[in-house]
Structure formats: structure tokens, C-alpha cells
mmCIF file with all atom_site columns, C-alpha atoms in Angstrom:
data_model
loop_
_atom_site.group_PDB
_atom_site.id
_atom_site.type_symbol
_atom_site.label_atom_id
_atom_site.label_alt_id
_atom_site.label_comp_id
_atom_site.label_asym_id
_atom_site.label_entity_id
_atom_site.label_seq_id
_atom_site.pdbx_PDB_ins_code
_atom_site.Cartn_x
_atom_site.Cartn_y
_atom_site.Cartn_z
_atom_site.occupancy
_atom_site.B_iso_or_equiv
_atom_site.pdbx_formal_charge
_atom_site.auth_seq_id
_atom_site.auth_comp_id
_atom_site.auth_asym_id
_atom_site.auth_atom_id
_atom_site.pdbx_PDB_model_num
ATOM 1   C CA . MET C 1 1   ? -8.563  8.336   20.064  1.00 37.00 ? 60  MET C CA 1
ATOM 2   C CA . ALA C 1 2   ? -9.663  8.683   16.479  1.00 44.00 ? 61  ALA C CA 1
ATOM 3   C CA . ALA C 1 3   ? -9.545  12.188  15.068  1.00 44.00 ? 62  ALA C CA 1
ATOM 4   C CA . THR C 1 4   ? -12.892 13.886  14.453  1.00 44.00 ? 63  THR C CA 1
ATOM 5   C CA . ASN C 1 5   ? -13.343 14.550  10.748  1.00 55.00 ? 64  ASN C CA 1
ATOM 6   C CA . LYS C 1 6   ? -15.715 14.317  7.802   1.00 82.00 ? 65  LYS C CA 1
ATOM 7   C CA . LEU C 1 7   ? -13.557 12.112  5.625   1.00 93.00 ? 66  LEU C CA 1
ATOM 8   C CA . ALA C 1 8   ? -14.918 9.713   3.058   1.00 96.00 ? 67  ALA C CA 1
ATOM 9   C CA . CYS C 1 9   ? -12.721 7.284   1.174   1.00 97.00 ? 68  CYS C CA 1
ATOM 10  C CA . TYR C 1 10  ? -13.913 5.537   -1.976  1.00 97.00 ? 69  TYR C CA 1
ATOM 11  C CA . SER C 1 11  ? -12.067 2.232   -1.949  1.00 97.00 ? 70  SER C CA 1
ATOM 12  C CA . ASP C 1 12  ? -12.036 -1.049  -3.839  1.00 97.00 ? 71  ASP C CA 1
ATOM 13  C CA . PRO C 1 13  ? -11.854 -3.747  -1.113  1.00 97.00 ? 72  PRO C CA 1
ATOM 14  C CA . ALA C 1 14  ? -9.575  -5.880  -3.312  1.00 96.00 ? 73  ALA C CA 1
ATOM 15  C CA . ASP C 1 15  ? -7.319  -3.133  -4.652  1.00 97.00 ? 74  ASP C CA 1
ATOM 16  C CA . HIS C 1 16  ? -3.803  -2.734  -3.244  1.00 98.00 ? 75  HIS C CA 1
ATOM 17  C CA . TYR C 1 17  ? -3.732  0.999   -4.015  1.00 98.00 ? 76  TYR C CA 1
ATOM 18  C CA . SER C 1 18  ? -6.881  1.474   -1.932  1.00 98.00 ? 77  SER C CA 1
ATOM 19  C CA . HIS C 1 19  ? -5.336  -0.694  0.765   1.00 98.00 ? 78  HIS C CA 1
ATOM 20  C CA . ARG C 1 20  ? -2.411  1.753   0.994   1.00 98.00 ? 79  ARG C CA 1
ATOM 21  C CA . VAL C 1 21  ? -4.745  4.595   1.913   1.00 98.00 ? 80  VAL C CA 1
ATOM 22  C CA . ARG C 1 22  ? -6.741  2.514   4.375   1.00 98.00 ? 81  ARG C CA 1
ATOM 23  C CA . LEU C 1 23  ? -3.460  1.518   6.031   1.00 98.00 ? 82  LEU C CA 1
ATOM 24  C CA . VAL C 1 24  ? -2.389  5.162   6.416   1.00 98.00 ? 83  VAL C CA 1
ATOM 25  C CA . LEU C 1 25  ? -5.785  6.021   7.926   1.00 98.00 ? 84  LEU C CA 1
ATOM 26  C CA . ALA C 1 26  ? -5.408  3.136   10.391  1.00 98.00 ? 85  ALA C CA 1
ATOM 27  C CA . GLU C 1 27  ? -1.838  4.077   11.321  1.00 98.00 ? 86  GLU C CA 1
ATOM 28  C CA . LYS C 1 28  ? -2.982  7.653   11.986  1.00 97.00 ? 87  LYS C CA 1
ATOM 29  C CA . GLY C 1 29  ? -5.995  6.539   13.989  1.00 96.00 ? 88  GLY C CA 1
ATOM 30  C CA . VAL C 1 30  ? -8.197  8.614   11.682  1.00 95.00 ? 89  VAL C CA 1
ATOM 31  C CA . SER C 1 31  ? -11.752 7.427   11.214  1.00 93.00 ? 90  SER C CA 1
ATOM 32  C CA . ALA C 1 32  ? -13.239 7.772   7.756   1.00 95.00 ? 91  ALA C CA 1
ATOM 33  C CA . GLU C 1 33  ? -16.305 6.483   5.981   1.00 96.00 ? 92  GLU C CA 1
ATOM 34  C CA . ILE C 1 34  ? -15.008 3.717   3.725   1.00 97.00 ? 93  ILE C CA 1
ATOM 35  C CA . ILE C 1 35  ? -17.252 3.493   0.671   1.00 96.00 ? 94  ILE C CA 1
ATOM 36  C CA . ASP C 1 36  ? -16.675 0.209   -1.145  1.00 96.00 ? 95  ASP C CA 1
ATOM 37  C CA . VAL C 1 37  ? -16.557 0.481   -4.921  1.00 95.00 ? 96  VAL C CA 1
ATOM 38  C CA . GLN C 1 38  ? -16.340 -2.650  -7.018  1.00 85.00 ? 97  GLN C CA 1
ATOM 39  C CA . ALA C 1 39  ? -13.820 -2.697  -9.849  1.00 81.00 ? 98  ALA C CA 1
ATOM 40  C CA . GLY C 1 40  ? -15.199 -1.194  -13.036 1.00 79.00 ? 99  GLY C CA 1
ATOM 41  C CA . ARG C 1 41  ? -18.057 0.626   -11.330 1.00 84.00 ? 100 ARG C CA 1
ATOM 42  C CA . CYS C 1 42  ? -18.298 4.346   -10.647 1.00 88.00 ? 101 CYS C CA 1
ATOM 43  C CA . PRO C 1 43  ? -21.061 5.653   -8.373  1.00 90.00 ? 102 PRO C CA 1
ATOM 44  C CA . PRO C 1 44  ? -22.375 9.123   -9.325  1.00 91.00 ? 103 PRO C CA 1
ATOM 45  C CA . LYS C 1 45  ? -20.836 10.769  -6.241  1.00 93.00 ? 104 LYS C CA 1
ATOM 46  C CA . LEU C 1 46  ? -17.432 9.297   -7.082  1.00 95.00 ? 105 LEU C CA 1
ATOM 47  C CA . ALA C 1 47  ? -17.740 10.612  -10.640 1.00 94.00 ? 106 ALA C CA 1
ATOM 48  C CA . GLU C 1 48  ? -18.441 14.074  -9.223  1.00 93.00 ? 107 GLU C CA 1
ATOM 49  C CA . ALA C 1 49  ? -15.354 13.915  -6.996  1.00 94.00 ? 108 ALA C CA 1
ATOM 50  C CA . ASN C 1 50  ? -12.918 12.303  -9.402  1.00 95.00 ? 109 ASN C CA 1
ATOM 51  C CA . PRO C 1 51  ? -13.057 12.985  -13.164 1.00 94.00 ? 110 PRO C CA 1
ATOM 52  C CA . TYR C 1 52  ? -11.353 9.638   -13.781 1.00 94.00 ? 111 TYR C CA 1
ATOM 53  C CA . GLY C 1 53  ? -13.817 7.726   -11.626 1.00 92.00 ? 112 GLY C CA 1
ATOM 54  C CA . GLY C 1 54  ? -11.037 5.692   -10.033 1.00 94.00 ? 113 GLY C CA 1
ATOM 55  C CA . VAL C 1 55  ? -10.113 4.582   -6.540  1.00 96.00 ? 114 VAL C CA 1
ATOM 56  C CA . PRO C 1 56  ? -8.822  5.368   -4.059  1.00 97.00 ? 115 PRO C CA 1
ATOM 57  C CA . THR C 1 57  ? -10.465 8.772   -3.873  1.00 97.00 ? 116 THR C CA 1
ATOM 58  C CA . LEU C 1 58  ? -10.476 10.760  -0.634  1.00 97.00 ? 117 LEU C CA 1
ATOM 59  C CA . VAL C 1 59  ? -13.093 13.424  0.040   1.00 96.00 ? 118 VAL C CA 1
ATOM 60  C CA . ASP C 1 60  ? -12.349 15.846  2.877   1.00 95.00 ? 119 ASP C CA 1
ATOM 61  C CA . ARG C 1 61  ? -15.198 18.372  3.009   1.00 91.00 ? 120 ARG C CA 1
ATOM 62  C CA . ASP C 1 62  ? -14.830 20.357  -0.255  1.00 91.00 ? 121 ASP C CA 1
ATOM 63  C CA . LEU C 1 63  ? -11.518 18.749  -1.190  1.00 95.00 ? 122 LEU C CA 1
ATOM 64  C CA . ALA C 1 64  ? -11.334 15.626  -3.364  1.00 96.00 ? 123 ALA C CA 1
ATOM 65  C CA . LEU C 1 65  ? -8.019  13.873  -3.904  1.00 97.00 ? 124 LEU C CA 1
ATOM 66  C CA . TYR C 1 66  ? -7.058  10.845  -5.973  1.00 96.00 ? 125 TYR C CA 1
ATOM 67  C CA . GLU C 1 67  ? -3.880  8.935   -6.901  1.00 96.00 ? 126 GLU C CA 1
ATOM 68  C CA . SER C 1 68  ? -2.796  6.953   -3.881  1.00 97.00 ? 127 SER C CA 1
ATOM 69  C CA . THR C 1 69  ? 0.552   8.663   -3.240  1.00 97.00 ? 128 THR C CA 1
ATOM 70  C CA . VAL C 1 70  ? -1.044  12.120  -3.305  1.00 97.00 ? 129 VAL C CA 1
ATOM 71  C CA . VAL C 1 71  ? -3.721  10.949  -0.858  1.00 98.00 ? 130 VAL C CA 1
ATOM 72  C CA . MET C 1 72  ? -1.172  9.305   1.457   1.00 98.00 ? 131 MET C CA 1
ATOM 73  C CA . GLU C 1 73  ? 1.042   12.385  1.636   1.00 98.00 ? 132 GLU C CA 1
ATOM 74  C CA . TYR C 1 74  ? -1.973  14.641  2.220   1.00 98.00 ? 133 TYR C CA 1
ATOM 75  C CA . LEU C 1 75  ? -3.088  12.476  5.139   1.00 98.00 ? 134 LEU C CA 1
ATOM 76  C CA . ASP C 1 76  ? 0.414   12.548  6.593   1.00 97.00 ? 135 ASP C CA 1
ATOM 77  C CA . GLU C 1 77  ? 0.434   16.342  6.505   1.00 96.00 ? 136 GLU C CA 1
ATOM 78  C CA . ARG C 1 78  ? -3.207  16.775  7.540   1.00 96.00 ? 137 ARG C CA 1
ATOM 79  C CA . TYR C 1 79  ? -2.792  14.450  10.531  1.00 96.00 ? 138 TYR C CA 1
ATOM 80  C CA . PRO C 1 80  ? 0.887   14.820  11.483  1.00 95.00 ? 139 PRO C CA 1
ATOM 81  C CA . HIS C 1 81  ? 0.979   12.355  14.385  1.00 94.00 ? 140 HIS C CA 1
ATOM 82  C CA . PRO C 1 82  ? 2.431   9.829   14.119  1.00 96.00 ? 141 PRO C CA 1
ATOM 83  C CA . PRO C 1 83  ? 4.518   11.068  11.178  1.00 96.00 ? 142 PRO C CA 1
ATOM 84  C CA . LEU C 1 84  ? 4.915   8.641   8.292   1.00 98.00 ? 143 LEU C CA 1
ATOM 85  C CA . LEU C 1 85  ? 7.559   10.645  6.448   1.00 97.00 ? 144 LEU C CA 1
ATOM 86  C CA . PRO C 1 86  ? 10.857  11.832  7.979   1.00 94.00 ? 145 PRO C CA 1
ATOM 87  C CA . VAL C 1 87  ? 11.204  15.419  9.144   1.00 93.00 ? 146 VAL C CA 1
ATOM 88  C CA . TYR C 1 88  ? 14.377  16.324  7.269   1.00 94.00 ? 147 TYR C CA 1
ATOM 89  C CA . PRO C 1 89  ? 14.202  17.075  3.511   1.00 96.00 ? 148 PRO C CA 1
ATOM 90  C CA . VAL C 1 90  ? 17.020  14.683  2.532   1.00 96.00 ? 149 VAL C CA 1
ATOM 91  C CA . ASP C 1 91  ? 15.412  11.783  4.399   1.00 95.00 ? 150 ASP C CA 1
ATOM 92  C CA . ARG C 1 92  ? 11.984  12.649  2.999   1.00 95.00 ? 151 ARG C CA 1
ATOM 93  C CA . ALA C 1 93  ? 13.437  12.628  -0.514  1.00 97.00 ? 152 ALA C CA 1
ATOM 94  C CA . LYS C 1 94  ? 14.994  9.206   0.123   1.00 96.00 ? 153 LYS C CA 1
ATOM 95  C CA . SER C 1 95  ? 11.626  7.866   1.295   1.00 97.00 ? 154 SER C CA 1
ATOM 96  C CA . ARG C 1 96  ? 9.906   9.215   -1.804  1.00 97.00 ? 155 ARG C CA 1
ATOM 97  C CA . LEU C 1 97  ? 12.566  7.626   -3.979  1.00 97.00 ? 156 LEU C CA 1
ATOM 98  C CA . LEU C 1 98  ? 11.999  4.270   -2.257  1.00 97.00 ? 157 LEU C CA 1
ATOM 99  C CA . MET C 1 99  ? 8.269   4.608   -2.929  1.00 98.00 ? 158 MET C CA 1
ATOM 100 C CA . HIS C 1 100 ? 9.051   5.322   -6.577  1.00 97.00 ? 159 HIS C CA 1
ATOM 101 C CA . ARG C 1 101 ? 11.304  2.274   -6.800  1.00 97.00 ? 160 ARG C CA 1
ATOM 102 C CA . ILE C 1 102 ? 8.676   0.037   -5.203  1.00 98.00 ? 161 ILE C CA 1
ATOM 103 C CA . GLN C 1 103 ? 6.253   1.258   -7.854  1.00 97.00 ? 162 GLN C CA 1
ATOM 104 C CA . ARG C 1 104 ? 8.672   0.774   -10.747 1.00 97.00 ? 163 ARG C CA 1
ATOM 105 C CA . ASP C 1 105 ? 10.281  -2.496  -9.669  1.00 97.00 ? 164 ASP C CA 1
ATOM 106 C CA . TRP C 1 106 ? 7.539   -4.423  -7.850  1.00 98.00 ? 165 TRP C CA 1
ATOM 107 C CA . VAL C 1 107 ? 4.104   -2.859  -8.203  1.00 98.00 ? 166 VAL C CA 1
ATOM 108 C CA . LYS C 1 108 ? 4.467   -2.874  -11.978 1.00 97.00 ? 167 LYS C CA 1
ATOM 109 C CA . LEU C 1 109 ? 4.863   -6.651  -11.831 1.00 98.00 ? 168 LEU C CA 1
ATOM 110 C CA . VAL C 1 110 ? 1.988   -7.043  -9.364  1.00 98.00 ? 169 VAL C CA 1
ATOM 111 C CA . ASP C 1 111 ? -0.330  -5.097  -11.657 1.00 98.00 ? 170 ASP C CA 1
ATOM 112 C CA . GLN C 1 112 ? 0.782   -7.181  -14.625 1.00 98.00 ? 171 GLN C CA 1
ATOM 113 C CA . ILE C 1 113 ? 0.053   -10.440 -12.792 1.00 98.00 ? 172 ILE C CA 1
ATOM 114 C CA . LEU C 1 114 ? -3.367  -9.255  -11.601 1.00 97.00 ? 173 LEU C CA 1
ATOM 115 C CA . ASP C 1 115 ? -4.430  -7.864  -14.980 1.00 96.00 ? 174 ASP C CA 1
ATOM 116 C CA . SER C 1 116 ? -6.864  -10.322 -16.566 1.00 94.00 ? 175 SER C CA 1
ATOM 117 C CA . ARG C 1 117 ? -5.603  -9.246  -19.996 1.00 96.00 ? 176 ARG C CA 1
ATOM 118 C CA . THR C 1 118 ? -2.073  -10.510 -19.295 1.00 97.00 ? 177 THR C CA 1
ATOM 119 C CA . LYS C 1 119 ? -1.169  -13.682 -21.174 1.00 98.00 ? 178 LYS C CA 1
ATOM 120 C CA . GLU C 1 120 ? -0.385  -16.612 -18.894 1.00 97.00 ? 179 GLU C CA 1
ATOM 121 C CA . ALA C 1 121 ? 3.154   -16.933 -20.245 1.00 98.00 ? 180 ALA C CA 1
ATOM 122 C CA . ASP C 1 122 ? 3.815   -13.289 -19.376 1.00 98.00 ? 181 ASP C CA 1
ATOM 123 C CA . ARG C 1 123 ? 2.242   -13.800 -15.968 1.00 98.00 ? 182 ARG C CA 1
ATOM 124 C CA . VAL C 1 124 ? 4.615   -16.682 -15.254 1.00 98.00 ? 183 VAL C CA 1
ATOM 125 C CA . VAL C 1 125 ? 7.613   -14.517 -16.178 1.00 98.00 ? 184 VAL C CA 1
ATOM 126 C CA . ALA C 1 126 ? 6.375   -11.664 -13.976 1.00 98.00 ? 185 ALA C CA 1
ATOM 127 C CA . ARG C 1 127 ? 5.844   -14.015 -11.015 1.00 98.00 ? 186 ARG C CA 1
ATOM 128 C CA . LYS C 1 128 ? 9.372   -15.362 -11.351 1.00 98.00 ? 187 LYS C CA 1
ATOM 129 C CA . GLU C 1 129 ? 10.861  -11.870 -11.617 1.00 98.00 ? 188 GLU C CA 1
ATOM 130 C CA . LEU C 1 130 ? 8.942   -10.589 -8.595  1.00 98.00 ? 189 LEU C CA 1
ATOM 131 C CA . ARG C 1 131 ? 9.797   -13.622 -6.467  1.00 98.00 ? 190 ARG C CA 1
ATOM 132 C CA . GLU C 1 132 ? 13.487  -13.400 -7.325  1.00 98.00 ? 191 GLU C CA 1
ATOM 133 C CA . SER C 1 133 ? 13.618  -9.645  -6.802  1.00 98.00 ? 192 SER C CA 1
ATOM 134 C CA . LEU C 1 134 ? 11.972  -9.802  -3.368  1.00 98.00 ? 193 LEU C CA 1
ATOM 135 C CA . THR C 1 135 ? 14.208  -12.690 -2.336  1.00 98.00 ? 194 THR C CA 1
ATOM 136 C CA . GLY C 1 136 ? 17.274  -10.832 -3.574  1.00 97.00 ? 195 GLY C CA 1
ATOM 137 C CA . VAL C 1 137 ? 16.647  -7.797  -1.372  1.00 97.00 ? 196 VAL C CA 1
ATOM 138 C CA . SER C 1 138 ? 15.404  -9.672  1.685   1.00 97.00 ? 197 SER C CA 1
ATOM 139 C CA . ALA C 1 139 ? 18.651  -8.987  3.581   1.00 97.00 ? 198 ALA C CA 1
ATOM 140 C CA . LEU C 1 140 ? 17.681  -5.288  3.633   1.00 96.00 ? 199 LEU C CA 1
ATOM 141 C CA . PHE C 1 141 ? 14.938  -6.180  6.117   1.00 97.00 ? 200 PHE C CA 1
ATOM 142 C CA . ALA C 1 142 ? 17.320  -7.701  8.672   1.00 96.00 ? 201 ALA C CA 1
ATOM 143 C CA . ASP C 1 143 ? 18.718  -4.624  10.413  1.00 93.00 ? 202 ASP C CA 1
ATOM 144 C CA . LYS C 1 144 ? 15.692  -2.372  10.942  1.00 96.00 ? 203 LYS C CA 1
ATOM 145 C CA . PRO C 1 145 ? 12.225  -3.061  12.362  1.00 96.00 ? 204 PRO C CA 1
ATOM 146 C CA . PHE C 1 146 ? 10.662  -1.367  9.319   1.00 97.00 ? 205 PHE C CA 1
ATOM 147 C CA . PHE C 1 147 ? 11.799  -1.136  5.698   1.00 97.00 ? 206 PHE C CA 1
ATOM 148 C CA . LEU C 1 148 ? 15.187  0.619   5.937   1.00 95.00 ? 207 LEU C CA 1
ATOM 149 C CA . SER C 1 149 ? 13.823  2.647   8.858   1.00 95.00 ? 208 SER C CA 1
ATOM 150 C CA . ASP C 1 150 ? 13.435  2.621   12.619  1.00 95.00 ? 209 ASP C CA 1
ATOM 151 C CA . GLU C 1 151 ? 9.914   4.008   12.242  1.00 96.00 ? 210 GLU C CA 1
ATOM 152 C CA . MET C 1 152 ? 6.814   3.033   10.300  1.00 97.00 ? 211 MET C CA 1
ATOM 153 C CA . SER C 1 153 ? 6.647   5.072   7.096   1.00 98.00 ? 212 SER C CA 1
ATOM 154 C CA . LEU C 1 154 ? 4.711   5.582   3.879   1.00 98.00 ? 213 LEU C CA 1
ATOM 155 C CA . VAL C 1 155 ? 7.267   3.267   2.289   1.00 98.00 ? 214 VAL C CA 1
ATOM 156 C CA . ASP C 1 156 ? 5.912   0.391   4.394   1.00 98.00 ? 215 ASP C CA 1
ATOM 157 C CA . CYS C 1 157 ? 2.366   1.470   3.524   1.00 98.00 ? 216 CYS C CA 1
ATOM 158 C CA . CYS C 1 158 ? 3.198   1.039   -0.177  1.00 98.00 ? 217 CYS C CA 1
ATOM 159 C CA . LEU C 1 159 ? 4.952   -2.280  0.306   1.00 98.00 ? 218 LEU C CA 1
ATOM 160 C CA . LEU C 1 160 ? 2.755   -4.179  2.762   1.00 98.00 ? 219 LEU C CA 1
ATOM 161 C CA . PRO C 1 161 ? -0.413  -4.341  0.608   1.00 98.00 ? 220 PRO C CA 1
ATOM 162 C CA . ILE C 1 162 ? 1.467   -6.137  -2.178  1.00 98.00 ? 221 ILE C CA 1
ATOM 163 C CA . LEU C 1 163 ? 3.241   -8.486  0.252   1.00 98.00 ? 222 LEU C CA 1
ATOM 164 C CA . TRP C 1 164 ? -0.142  -9.402  1.754   1.00 98.00 ? 223 TRP C CA 1
ATOM 165 C CA . ARG C 1 165 ? -1.279  -10.394 -1.741  1.00 98.00 ? 224 ARG C CA 1
ATOM 166 C CA . LEU C 1 166 ? 1.595   -12.786 -2.510  1.00 98.00 ? 225 LEU C CA 1
ATOM 167 C CA . PRO C 1 167 ? -0.608  -15.910 -2.115  1.00 97.00 ? 226 PRO C CA 1
ATOM 168 C CA . ARG C 1 168 ? -3.156  -14.391 -4.513  1.00 96.00 ? 227 ARG C CA 1
ATOM 169 C CA . LEU C 1 169 ? -0.304  -13.637 -6.907  1.00 97.00 ? 228 LEU C CA 1
ATOM 170 C CA . GLY C 1 170 ? 0.804   -17.272 -6.778  1.00 97.00 ? 229 GLY C CA 1
ATOM 171 C CA . ILE C 1 171 ? 4.123   -16.431 -5.120  1.00 97.00 ? 230 ILE C CA 1
ATOM 172 C CA . GLU C 1 172 ? 5.689   -18.267 -2.186  1.00 97.00 ? 231 GLU C CA 1
ATOM 173 C CA . LEU C 1 173 ? 8.943   -16.836 -0.861  1.00 97.00 ? 232 LEU C CA 1
ATOM 174 C CA . PRO C 1 174 ? 11.773  -19.325 -0.207  1.00 96.00 ? 233 PRO C CA 1
ATOM 175 C CA . ARG C 1 175 ? 13.665  -19.837 3.065   1.00 94.00 ? 234 ARG C CA 1
ATOM 176 C CA . PRO C 1 176 ? 16.544  -17.520 2.059   1.00 94.00 ? 235 PRO C CA 1
ATOM 177 C CA . ALA C 1 177 ? 13.999  -14.683 2.230   1.00 97.00 ? 236 ALA C CA 1
ATOM 178 C CA . LYS C 1 178 ? 13.651  -15.163 6.003   1.00 98.00 ? 237 LYS C CA 1
ATOM 179 C CA . PRO C 1 179 ? 14.384  -11.509 6.934   1.00 98.00 ? 238 PRO C CA 1
ATOM 180 C CA . LEU C 1 180 ? 11.556  -10.421 4.627   1.00 98.00 ? 239 LEU C CA 1
ATOM 181 C CA . LEU C 1 181 ? 9.265   -13.166 5.921   1.00 98.00 ? 240 LEU C CA 1
ATOM 182 C CA . ASP C 1 182 ? 9.981   -12.073 9.496   1.00 98.00 ? 241 ASP C CA 1
ATOM 183 C CA . TYR C 1 183 ? 9.217   -8.461  8.552   1.00 98.00 ? 242 TYR C CA 1
ATOM 184 C CA . MET C 1 184 ? 5.915   -9.561  7.018   1.00 98.00 ? 243 MET C CA 1
ATOM 185 C CA . GLU C 1 185 ? 4.954   -11.530 10.119  1.00 98.00 ? 244 GLU C CA 1
ATOM 186 C CA . ARG C 1 186 ? 5.688   -8.562  12.402  1.00 97.00 ? 245 ARG C CA 1
ATOM 187 C CA . MET C 1 187 ? 3.917   -6.024  10.243  1.00 98.00 ? 246 MET C CA 1
ATOM 188 C CA . PHE C 1 188 ? 0.846   -8.117  9.470   1.00 98.00 ? 247 PHE C CA 1
ATOM 189 C CA . ALA C 1 189 ? 0.331   -8.584  13.226  1.00 98.00 ? 248 ALA C CA 1
ATOM 190 C CA . ARG C 1 190 ? 0.188   -4.825  13.860  1.00 97.00 ? 249 ARG C CA 1
ATOM 191 C CA . GLU C 1 191 ? -3.167  -3.597  15.092  1.00 98.00 ? 250 GLU C CA 1
ATOM 192 C CA . ALA C 1 192 ? -3.295  -0.877  12.436  1.00 98.00 ? 251 ALA C CA 1
ATOM 193 C CA . PHE C 1 193 ? -2.592  -3.326  9.626   1.00 98.00 ? 252 PHE C CA 1
ATOM 194 C CA . GLN C 1 194 ? -5.321  -5.670  10.800  1.00 98.00 ? 253 GLN C CA 1
ATOM 195 C CA . ALA C 1 195 ? -7.711  -2.709  11.037  1.00 98.00 ? 254 ALA C CA 1
ATOM 196 C CA . SER C 1 196 ? -6.888  -1.711  7.447   1.00 98.00 ? 255 SER C CA 1
ATOM 197 C CA . LEU C 1 197 ? -7.993  -5.012  5.948   1.00 98.00 ? 256 LEU C CA 1
ATOM 198 C CA . SER C 1 198 ? -11.280 -5.378  4.096   1.00 97.00 ? 257 SER C CA 1
ATOM 199 C CA . THR C 1 199 ? -13.240 -8.615  4.276   1.00 97.00 ? 258 THR C CA 1
ATOM 200 C CA . VAL C 1 200 ? -12.041 -9.468  0.775   1.00 96.00 ? 259 VAL C CA 1
ATOM 201 C CA . GLU C 1 201 ? -8.414  -8.952  1.810   1.00 98.00 ? 260 GLU C CA 1
ATOM 202 C CA . ARG C 1 202 ? -8.799  -11.103 4.919   1.00 97.00 ? 261 ARG C CA 1
ATOM 203 C CA . ASP C 1 203 ? -9.905  -13.940 2.666   1.00 96.00 ? 262 ASP C CA 1
ATOM 204 C CA . MET C 1 204 ? -6.650  -13.664 0.673   1.00 95.00 ? 263 MET C CA 1
ATOM 205 C CA . ARG C 1 205 ? -4.811  -15.397 3.527   1.00 90.00 ? 264 ARG C CA 1
#
């Protein structure tokens, strides 16, 4: 059963940061009004809620939150079941560090590839680096059903939106990345993941 709430989420249907938040909402079974915002546009109500006019932006009654990680952690605390961060402080810190590393090591490259201002030569280098990095860590996906965890977590919610976009990024993972490919197949088939996808994202694959 979806939780009763008055949530509104301003979201770019093509943006992987927005996808993170939509995935958390789906995993929690929380219904929210998804307000599509095209890149570069800022509706007046979004400008009122977020001084930077960016997405994702979550509005919960009188509270407005932005920056995807802040929004994700708020949702995990606001709707605690199922939990998407571990209970114990040490494990929670490790999850947050993994999220930070995903941002620094992989998302940085994704954003560089997707940025229309990036020179093609730099885009080629970023694609190669991302492909090799993902392939190099693929063995980490062999032992656990989720990324270094027995349970779905915010770490997966940060990672899956960029893995879904690999075809759009021009990246095809090689056979040695089979543990990662298997993880992707399992996770993409989840009901919550499918529910999180916008029409634009469905067309990416």
C-alpha cells in the first residue's frame, strides 16, 4: 500500500539525479506527484521552492528539499520501511562513503560524457575510463545480491540510474564484467525499478 502523503517531486525525466529520487520513492512504495521539468527550464513554483531552480526538488507540505542525496536520506528517514540505509552507525558511514565514491569515480565521468560542452576527444577518454573502471570492479557484484550488501540500499539507488544509461553513454560492458551485468539484469527487472522509469528513460533501452 502506498503511503498517504502530499509529496511533490520536481524531476527531469532524463536526469539520473532525478531518477535516484524516483527510485527511492518506488522502493518505499510512496506515492508522489511527479512534476516533469525539462532541462534548462524552471517553473515559477519550482523557483519558489528551490533558490537554485534545479532538480530533483522534493516538496513535502511546507518543507522543500534539493540535492539528490539530501532528498534520498530524508525519504529514508521519513518513510523508514523498508530501510535503505543500515541501522548501525559504522555500516551507515560505509554506505555513505560508497555513495561518495560512486559520485567521485563514476558519476563525474557520466556527467562529463553527457555535458554537451564536453569536447568529443574528452568524451572518448571519459567513456574509456568509465568502462574500464566498471569492468575492473565487476567482481564485487558476485557475492551479494545487491552492491556489497544483502539488502537494497541508497548505494544501489545512486548506481542503477547511471548503469541504465550506459547505452546512451555509448558504453557496452565486456564479457569479463558478467557479475555486474548479472546484477544489472536482476535489478532492472525489479518492480520498483520499472516503476521509477520515466517514458524518456524507457526509450534509452
